[in-house]
Structures are given as C-alpha cells and as structure tokens.
CSV table of C-alpha atoms and ligand atoms in Angstrom, one decimal:
chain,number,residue,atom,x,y,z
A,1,UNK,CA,0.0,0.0,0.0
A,2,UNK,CA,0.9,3.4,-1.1
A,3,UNK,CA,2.8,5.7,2.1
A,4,UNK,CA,4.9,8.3,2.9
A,5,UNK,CA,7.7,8.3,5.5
A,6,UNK,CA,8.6,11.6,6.5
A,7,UNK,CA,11.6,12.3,8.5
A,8,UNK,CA,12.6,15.9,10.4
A,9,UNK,CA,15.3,17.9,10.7
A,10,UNK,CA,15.9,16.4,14.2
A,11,UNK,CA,15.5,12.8,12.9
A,12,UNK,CA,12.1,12.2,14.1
A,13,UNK,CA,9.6,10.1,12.1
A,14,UNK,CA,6.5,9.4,10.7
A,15,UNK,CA,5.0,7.3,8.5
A,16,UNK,CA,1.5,8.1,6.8
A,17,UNK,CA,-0.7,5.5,4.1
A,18,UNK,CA,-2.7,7.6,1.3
A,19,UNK,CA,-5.0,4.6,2.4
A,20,UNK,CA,-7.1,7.1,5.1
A,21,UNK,CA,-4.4,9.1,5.5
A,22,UNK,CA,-3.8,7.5,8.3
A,23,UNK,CA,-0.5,8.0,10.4
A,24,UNK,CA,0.9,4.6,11.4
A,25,UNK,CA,4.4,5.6,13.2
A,26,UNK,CA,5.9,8.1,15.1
A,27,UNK,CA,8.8,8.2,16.5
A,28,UNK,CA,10.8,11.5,18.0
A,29,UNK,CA,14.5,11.1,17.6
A,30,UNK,CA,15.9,9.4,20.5
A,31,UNK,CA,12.7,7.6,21.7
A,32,UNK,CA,10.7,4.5,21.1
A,33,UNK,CA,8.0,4.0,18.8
A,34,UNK,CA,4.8,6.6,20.0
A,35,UNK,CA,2.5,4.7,18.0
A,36,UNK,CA,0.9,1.5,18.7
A,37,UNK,CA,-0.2,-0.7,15.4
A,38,UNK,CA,-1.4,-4.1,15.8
A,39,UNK,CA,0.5,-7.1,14.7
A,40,UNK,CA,-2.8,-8.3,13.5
A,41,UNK,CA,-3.4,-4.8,11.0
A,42,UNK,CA,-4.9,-6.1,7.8
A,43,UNK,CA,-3.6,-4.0,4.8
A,44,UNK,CA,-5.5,-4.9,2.0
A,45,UNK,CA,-6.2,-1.3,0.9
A,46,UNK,CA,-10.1,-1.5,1.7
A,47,UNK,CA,-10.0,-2.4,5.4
A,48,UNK,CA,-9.2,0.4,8.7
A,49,UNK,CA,-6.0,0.0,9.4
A,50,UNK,CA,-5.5,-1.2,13.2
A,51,UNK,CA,-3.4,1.5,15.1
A,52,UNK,CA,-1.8,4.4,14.6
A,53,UNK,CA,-3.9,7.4,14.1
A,54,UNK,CA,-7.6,6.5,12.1
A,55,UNK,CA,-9.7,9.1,11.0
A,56,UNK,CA,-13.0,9.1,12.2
A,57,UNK,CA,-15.5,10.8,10.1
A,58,UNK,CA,-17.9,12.0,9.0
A,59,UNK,CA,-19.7,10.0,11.7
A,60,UNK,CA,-17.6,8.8,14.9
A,61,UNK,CA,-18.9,5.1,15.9
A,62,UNK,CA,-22.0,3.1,14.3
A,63,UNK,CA,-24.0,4.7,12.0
A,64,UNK,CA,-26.9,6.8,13.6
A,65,UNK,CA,-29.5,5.1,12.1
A,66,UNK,CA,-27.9,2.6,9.2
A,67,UNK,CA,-26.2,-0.2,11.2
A,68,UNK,CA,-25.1,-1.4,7.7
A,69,UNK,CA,-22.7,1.5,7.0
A,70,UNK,CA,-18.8,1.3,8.5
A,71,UNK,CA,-17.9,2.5,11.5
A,72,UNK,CA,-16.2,5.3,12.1
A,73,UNK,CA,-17.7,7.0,8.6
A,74,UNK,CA,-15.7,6.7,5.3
A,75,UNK,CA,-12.4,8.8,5.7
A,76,UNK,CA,-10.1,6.1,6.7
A,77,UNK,CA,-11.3,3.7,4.7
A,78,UNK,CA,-10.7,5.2,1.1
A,79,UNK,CA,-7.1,6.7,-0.6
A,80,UNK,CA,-6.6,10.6,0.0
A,81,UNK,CA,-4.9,12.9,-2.2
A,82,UNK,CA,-1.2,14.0,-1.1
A,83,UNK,CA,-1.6,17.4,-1.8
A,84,UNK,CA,2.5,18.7,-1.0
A,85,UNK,CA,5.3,17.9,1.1
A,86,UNK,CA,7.6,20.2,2.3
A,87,UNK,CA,10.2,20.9,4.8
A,88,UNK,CA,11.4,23.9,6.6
A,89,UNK,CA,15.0,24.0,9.1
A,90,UNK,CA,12.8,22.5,11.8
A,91,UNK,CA,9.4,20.7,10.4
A,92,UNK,CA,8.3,18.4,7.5
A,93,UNK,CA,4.6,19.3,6.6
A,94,UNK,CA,2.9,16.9,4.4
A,95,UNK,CA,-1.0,17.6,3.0
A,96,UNK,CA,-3.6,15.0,1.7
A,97,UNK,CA,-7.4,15.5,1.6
A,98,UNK,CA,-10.4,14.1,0.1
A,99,UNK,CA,-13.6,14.8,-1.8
A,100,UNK,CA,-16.5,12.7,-0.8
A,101,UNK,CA,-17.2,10.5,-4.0
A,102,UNK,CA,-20.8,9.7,-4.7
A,103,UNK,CA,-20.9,6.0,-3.1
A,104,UNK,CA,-19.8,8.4,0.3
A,105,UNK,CA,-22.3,11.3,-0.9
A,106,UNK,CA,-24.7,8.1,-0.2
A,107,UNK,CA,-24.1,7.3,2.7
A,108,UNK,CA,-23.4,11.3,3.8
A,109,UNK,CA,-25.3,13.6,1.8
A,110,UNK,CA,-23.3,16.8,2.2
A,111,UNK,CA,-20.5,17.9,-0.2
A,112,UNK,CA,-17.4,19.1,2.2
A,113,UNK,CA,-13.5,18.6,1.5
A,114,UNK,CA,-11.2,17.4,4.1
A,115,UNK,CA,-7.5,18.1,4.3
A,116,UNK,CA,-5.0,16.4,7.1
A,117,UNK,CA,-1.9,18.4,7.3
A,118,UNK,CA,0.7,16.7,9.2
A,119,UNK,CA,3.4,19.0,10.8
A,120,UNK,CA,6.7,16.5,12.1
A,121,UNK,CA,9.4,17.7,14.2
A,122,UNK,CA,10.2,16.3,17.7
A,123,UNK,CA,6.2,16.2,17.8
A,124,UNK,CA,3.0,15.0,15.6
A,125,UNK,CA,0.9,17.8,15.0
A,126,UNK,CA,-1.8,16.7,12.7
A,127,UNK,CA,-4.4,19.4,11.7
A,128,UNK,CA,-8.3,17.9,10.6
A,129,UNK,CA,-9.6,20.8,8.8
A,130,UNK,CA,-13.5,20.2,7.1
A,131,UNK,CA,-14.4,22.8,5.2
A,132,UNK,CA,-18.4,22.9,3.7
A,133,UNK,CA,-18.5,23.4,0.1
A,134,UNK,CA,-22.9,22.8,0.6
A,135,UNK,CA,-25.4,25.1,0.5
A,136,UNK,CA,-26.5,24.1,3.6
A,137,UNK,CA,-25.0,23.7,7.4
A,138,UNK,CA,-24.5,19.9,8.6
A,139,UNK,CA,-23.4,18.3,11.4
A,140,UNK,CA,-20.4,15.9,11.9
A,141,UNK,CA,-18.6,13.9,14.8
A,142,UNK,CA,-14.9,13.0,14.0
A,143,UNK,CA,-12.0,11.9,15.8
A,144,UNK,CA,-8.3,11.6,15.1
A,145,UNK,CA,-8.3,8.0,16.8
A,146,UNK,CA,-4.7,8.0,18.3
A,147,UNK,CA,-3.4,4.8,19.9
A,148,UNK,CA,-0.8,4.5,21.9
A,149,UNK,CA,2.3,2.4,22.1
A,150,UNK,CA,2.5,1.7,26.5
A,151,UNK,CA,4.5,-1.1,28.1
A,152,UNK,CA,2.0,-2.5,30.3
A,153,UNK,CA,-1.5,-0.8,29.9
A,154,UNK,CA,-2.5,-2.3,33.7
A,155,UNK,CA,0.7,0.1,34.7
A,156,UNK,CA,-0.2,3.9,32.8
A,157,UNK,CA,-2.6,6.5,33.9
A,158,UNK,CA,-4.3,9.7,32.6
A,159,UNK,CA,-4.5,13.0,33.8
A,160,UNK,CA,-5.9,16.0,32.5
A,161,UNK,CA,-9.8,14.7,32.6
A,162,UNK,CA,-10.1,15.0,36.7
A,163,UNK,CA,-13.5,16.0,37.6
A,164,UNK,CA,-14.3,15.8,34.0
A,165,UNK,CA,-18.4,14.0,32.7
A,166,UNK,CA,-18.1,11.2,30.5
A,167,UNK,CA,-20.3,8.7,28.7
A,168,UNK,CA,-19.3,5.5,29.5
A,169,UNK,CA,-19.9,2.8,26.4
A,170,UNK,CA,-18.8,-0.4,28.4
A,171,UNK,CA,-21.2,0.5,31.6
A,172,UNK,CA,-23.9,2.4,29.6
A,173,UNK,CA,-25.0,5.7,31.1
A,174,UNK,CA,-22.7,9.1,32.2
A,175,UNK,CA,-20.7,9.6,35.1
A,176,UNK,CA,-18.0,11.8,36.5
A,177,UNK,CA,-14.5,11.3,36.7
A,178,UNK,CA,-13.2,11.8,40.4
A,179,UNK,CA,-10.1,13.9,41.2
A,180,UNK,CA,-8.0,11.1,40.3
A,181,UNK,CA,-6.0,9.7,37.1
A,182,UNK,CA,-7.9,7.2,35.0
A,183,UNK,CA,-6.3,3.8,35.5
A,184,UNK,CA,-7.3,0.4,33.1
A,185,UNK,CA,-8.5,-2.6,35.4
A,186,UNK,CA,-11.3,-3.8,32.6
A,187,UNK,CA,-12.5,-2.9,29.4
A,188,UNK,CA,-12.4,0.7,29.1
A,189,UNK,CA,-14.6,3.0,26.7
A,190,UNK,CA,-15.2,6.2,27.6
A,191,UNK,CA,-16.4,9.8,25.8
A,192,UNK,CA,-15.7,12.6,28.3
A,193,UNK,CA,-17.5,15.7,27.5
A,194,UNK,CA,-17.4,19.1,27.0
A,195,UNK,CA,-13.5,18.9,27.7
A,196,UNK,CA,-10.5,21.4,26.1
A,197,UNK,CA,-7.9,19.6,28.3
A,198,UNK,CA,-4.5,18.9,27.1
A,199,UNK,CA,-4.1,15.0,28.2
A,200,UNK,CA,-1.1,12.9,29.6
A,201,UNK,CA,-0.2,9.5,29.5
A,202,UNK,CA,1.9,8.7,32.1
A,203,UNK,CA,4.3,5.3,31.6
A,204,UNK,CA,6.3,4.3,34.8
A,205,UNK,CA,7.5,1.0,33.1
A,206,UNK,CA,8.6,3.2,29.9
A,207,UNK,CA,9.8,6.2,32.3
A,208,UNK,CA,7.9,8.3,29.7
A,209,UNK,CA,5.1,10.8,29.7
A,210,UNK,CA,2.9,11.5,26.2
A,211,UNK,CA,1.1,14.6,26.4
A,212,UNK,CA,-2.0,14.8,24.2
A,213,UNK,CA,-3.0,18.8,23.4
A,214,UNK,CA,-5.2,19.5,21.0
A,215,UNK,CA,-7.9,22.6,19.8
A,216,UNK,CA,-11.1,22.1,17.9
A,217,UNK,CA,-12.5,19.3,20.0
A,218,UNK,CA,-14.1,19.0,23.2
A,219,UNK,CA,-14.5,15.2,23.6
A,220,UNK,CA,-11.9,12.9,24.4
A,221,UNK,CA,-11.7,9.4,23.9
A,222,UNK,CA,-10.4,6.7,26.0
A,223,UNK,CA,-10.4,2.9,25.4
A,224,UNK,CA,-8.8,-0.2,25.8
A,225,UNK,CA,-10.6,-3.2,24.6
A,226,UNK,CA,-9.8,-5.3,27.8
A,227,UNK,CA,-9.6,-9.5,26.9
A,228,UNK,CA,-12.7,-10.5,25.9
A,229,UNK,CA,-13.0,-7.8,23.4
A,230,UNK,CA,-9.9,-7.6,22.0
A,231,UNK,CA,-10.6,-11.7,21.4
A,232,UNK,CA,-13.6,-10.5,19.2
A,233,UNK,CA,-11.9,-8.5,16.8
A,234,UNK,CA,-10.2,-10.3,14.2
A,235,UNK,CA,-7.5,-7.4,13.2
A,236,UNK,CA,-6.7,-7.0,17.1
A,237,UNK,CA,-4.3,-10.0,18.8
A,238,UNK,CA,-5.7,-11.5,21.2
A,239,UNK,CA,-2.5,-10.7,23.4
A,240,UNK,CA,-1.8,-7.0,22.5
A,241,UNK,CA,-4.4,-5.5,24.5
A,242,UNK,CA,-1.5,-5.1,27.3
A,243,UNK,CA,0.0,-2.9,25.0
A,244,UNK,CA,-1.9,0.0,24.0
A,245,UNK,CA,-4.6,2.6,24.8
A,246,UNK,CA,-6.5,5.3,23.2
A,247,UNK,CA,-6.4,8.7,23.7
A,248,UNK,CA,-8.7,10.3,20.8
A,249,UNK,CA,-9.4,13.7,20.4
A,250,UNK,CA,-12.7,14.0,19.3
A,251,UNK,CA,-15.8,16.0,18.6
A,252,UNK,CA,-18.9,13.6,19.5
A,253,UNK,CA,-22.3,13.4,20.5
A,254,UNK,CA,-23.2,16.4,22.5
A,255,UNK,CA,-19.9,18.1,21.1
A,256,UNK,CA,-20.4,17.2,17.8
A,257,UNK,CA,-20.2,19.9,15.0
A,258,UNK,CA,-22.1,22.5,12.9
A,259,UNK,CA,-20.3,23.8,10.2
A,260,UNK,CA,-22.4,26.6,8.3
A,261,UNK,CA,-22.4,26.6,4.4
A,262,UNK,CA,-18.9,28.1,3.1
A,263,UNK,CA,-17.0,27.6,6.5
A,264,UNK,CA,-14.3,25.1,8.2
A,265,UNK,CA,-14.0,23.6,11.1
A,266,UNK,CA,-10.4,22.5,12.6
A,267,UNK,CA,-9.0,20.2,15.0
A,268,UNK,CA,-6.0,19.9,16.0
A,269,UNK,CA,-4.0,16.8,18.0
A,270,UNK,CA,-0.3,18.0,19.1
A,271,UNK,CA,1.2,14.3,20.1
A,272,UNK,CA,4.9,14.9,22.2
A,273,UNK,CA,6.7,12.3,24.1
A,274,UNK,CA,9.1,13.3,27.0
A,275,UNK,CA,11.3,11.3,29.0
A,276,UNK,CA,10.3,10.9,33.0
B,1,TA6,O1,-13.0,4.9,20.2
B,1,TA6,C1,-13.4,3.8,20.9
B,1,TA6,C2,-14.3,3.0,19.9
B,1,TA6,O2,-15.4,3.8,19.5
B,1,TA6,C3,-14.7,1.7,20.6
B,1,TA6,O3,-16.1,1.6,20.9
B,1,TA6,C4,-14.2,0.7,19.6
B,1,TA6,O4,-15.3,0.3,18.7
B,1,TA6,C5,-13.1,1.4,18.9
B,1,TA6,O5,-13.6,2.7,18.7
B,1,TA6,C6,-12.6,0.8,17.6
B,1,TA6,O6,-13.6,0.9,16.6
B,1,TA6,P1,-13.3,0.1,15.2
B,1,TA6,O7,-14.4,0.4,14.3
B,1,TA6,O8,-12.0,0.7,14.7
B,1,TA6,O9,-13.1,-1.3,15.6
C-alpha cells in the first residue's frame, strides 16, 4: 500500500498510508515508537488499518441510524490525495485530503473537503480541517483516533480529565471522573465531555510521559478493549491489549459539529513524548 515516511530535521519520524491518510508511526528522535499498530493490521487497501492514528468521520462510531454502514464514517477507509510535502529547518509538513465520492455522498449527503496536514518535528501535529463546500450547514462527529504504544497498559494512567463527565460505552449511562487519574483494570470505553484539556499518559515502566494537546474538539476518547473484546476483533491479537490505549481527540455526540455553508471547522492533535 501506497505511504509516505517523513523524517525531520531532528531525525524524528512518521509514516503516513494515502490509504485514510492514516498515520501509522511516530517516533521522535531518540525515543521509542509513540505509535501503537497491531501485529494483526490487515492491509488490503479497503479495510481500517489497526493502530496508529484512524480518521474518524464523517460519523464517529455506528452509523446513527444505518447499522449497515462502516464504523467510524468513510475517511479512513478510502485513498486521499497528497496534496504537498515540504520541509522547513525545523518541520516536515505533508497535506492530503479528500472529496466525498458519490458512493460516500450516499451514505453522507453533504458535499465538504477534508485536508489532514501533518506537521513532524520532535512532535506529531496533525491538523483535521472540514471545510463545507454545501449550500446548507451539517453536522459531523470526527476523531483523530490515536493509539498508543505503552508497556504495560494495567501500569499507565491519565491525567488532564479529573473531575471531568463522560459517557461511559462499556457501563452504559454518564458519570464523573473523580479527582483522580484514569487507571485500566477492565474494558475501558469512555467519551468525556465538553472537555478542552491537554491529556497525559503517564508510563512508569517506559519512564515516559505523552502529552496529548489538542484545539477544535471537546470530547476525548479513552479505550482499551480489555480481553474478551480484543478476542472479538479479528484485526486486534488476542495478546496485545496489554500494549496500547487510546487517547482520541474527538468532537462527538453532545460536542459534535455545525459547520455553516462556506466555513471550516479545525482540530488539531499536538502528540509529544518526554522522557520521565
Ligand atoms: O474509540 C473507541 C471506539 O469507539 C470503541 O467503541 C471501539 O469500537 C473502537 O472505537 C474501535 O472501533 P473500530 O471500528 O476501529 O473497531
């Protein structure tokens, strides 16, 4: 399958598939792998890839009403355009976007363009901008899915969500987060709410921190799959649920958005990884 693999001035890299234009490495010089991508990824150029960064949209999770369409909307499930590449004496920016086609015009029936820029240096800034080319405002809910690489998922927290309302998709229902940092000890699926928060993902056992700071968004995402459903999803090993969790930053249900005819909406996911 068709990618790029961008390098920075400062040796960092990254490596993006036209297929979704979907980011499926990063790695700042000097560090380990930020990304997590499953062993199991199937790349046969029609499929989500497993990992990395999946864009989520126009829709973000089933279908509201037509269970038969994908998850997760079209965009990371069709080739986008690379629209430049270029470097400056810190970053390498590279561009792609899309055009929905009419199968997509189906399934969404507003005309918009999309463009991903993805800014490298010794962080992944990736830039969602939607712009509505209708004659008509619609509503959208995207996420730049992010997973990430941890050593033992049982062992990482996050802060930045404290005190912070979420709709919990394992438990059904909303709740509250307490004044404490999220911790995994089962299946985790969570959309907190109306948040701006930058996010951390604190790794003892990789004596690393990740912050997650984005703009544009006021959901964030986070989920690991647990055992039993990581055993039900055939592009997922059964074993690597240990080894990542999502931190998605997201624009969803109640925060979803309204983009008037003629205007763009941005979000923007700023991924850095620091040594603790
Ligand atoms: O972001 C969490 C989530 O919505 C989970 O419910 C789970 O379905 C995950 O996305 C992966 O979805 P996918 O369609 O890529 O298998």
């Amino acid at each position: 399958m068709p990618r790029l693999q961008l390098a920075s001035p400062d040796g960092s890299t990254a490596t993006v598939y036209q297929h979704g234009a979907h980011i499926s490495h990063f790695q700042p010089a000097g560090q380990s792998p930020v990304l997590w991508m499953s062993q199991s990824c199937v790349y046969d150029g029609k499929s989500p890839l497993r990992g990395g960064v999946p864009i989520c949209f126009p829709w973000f999770g089933p279908h509201a009403e037509r269970s038969e369409l994908p998850s997760h909307g079209y965009a990371r499930i069709r080739p986008w355009d690379v629209d430049s590449i270029t470097s400056t004496d810190t970053h390498t920016i590279a561009v792609f976007s899309m055009t929905p086609n009419d199968a997509e015009l189906e399934m969404f029936p507003n005309t918009c363009h999309v463009r991903l820029t993805v800014t490298l240096s010794s962080a992944l800034t990736m830039a969602l901008e939607i712009t509505n080319t209708s004659d008509s405002a619609f509503t959208i809910s995207t996420a730049l899915h992010s997973y990430f690489e941890v050593d033992d998922v049982k062992n990482v927290n996050i802060t930045g969500l404290e005190n912070t309302q979420y709709l919990s998709k394992v438990e059904g229902g909303t709740y509250t987060q307490d004044d404490q940092p999220i911790k995994f000890t089962r299946e985790t699926d969570r959309v907190y709410q109306n948040t701006t928060t930058t996010c951390l993902l604190h790794d003892p056992d990789k004596q690393r921190q990740i912050a997650i700071e984005k703009t544009g968004s006021k959901s964030t995402v986070v989920w690991n799959p647990w055992i039993e459903k990581s055993k039900n999803m055939p592009d997922f090993g059964d074993d690597e649920w240990p080894s990542m969790c999502c931190i998605e930053t997201a624009a969803a249900g109640p925060d979803a958005i309204t983009i008037e005819p003629g205007q763009a909406h941005t979000i923007t996911a700023k991924i850095s990884a620091q040594s603790t």
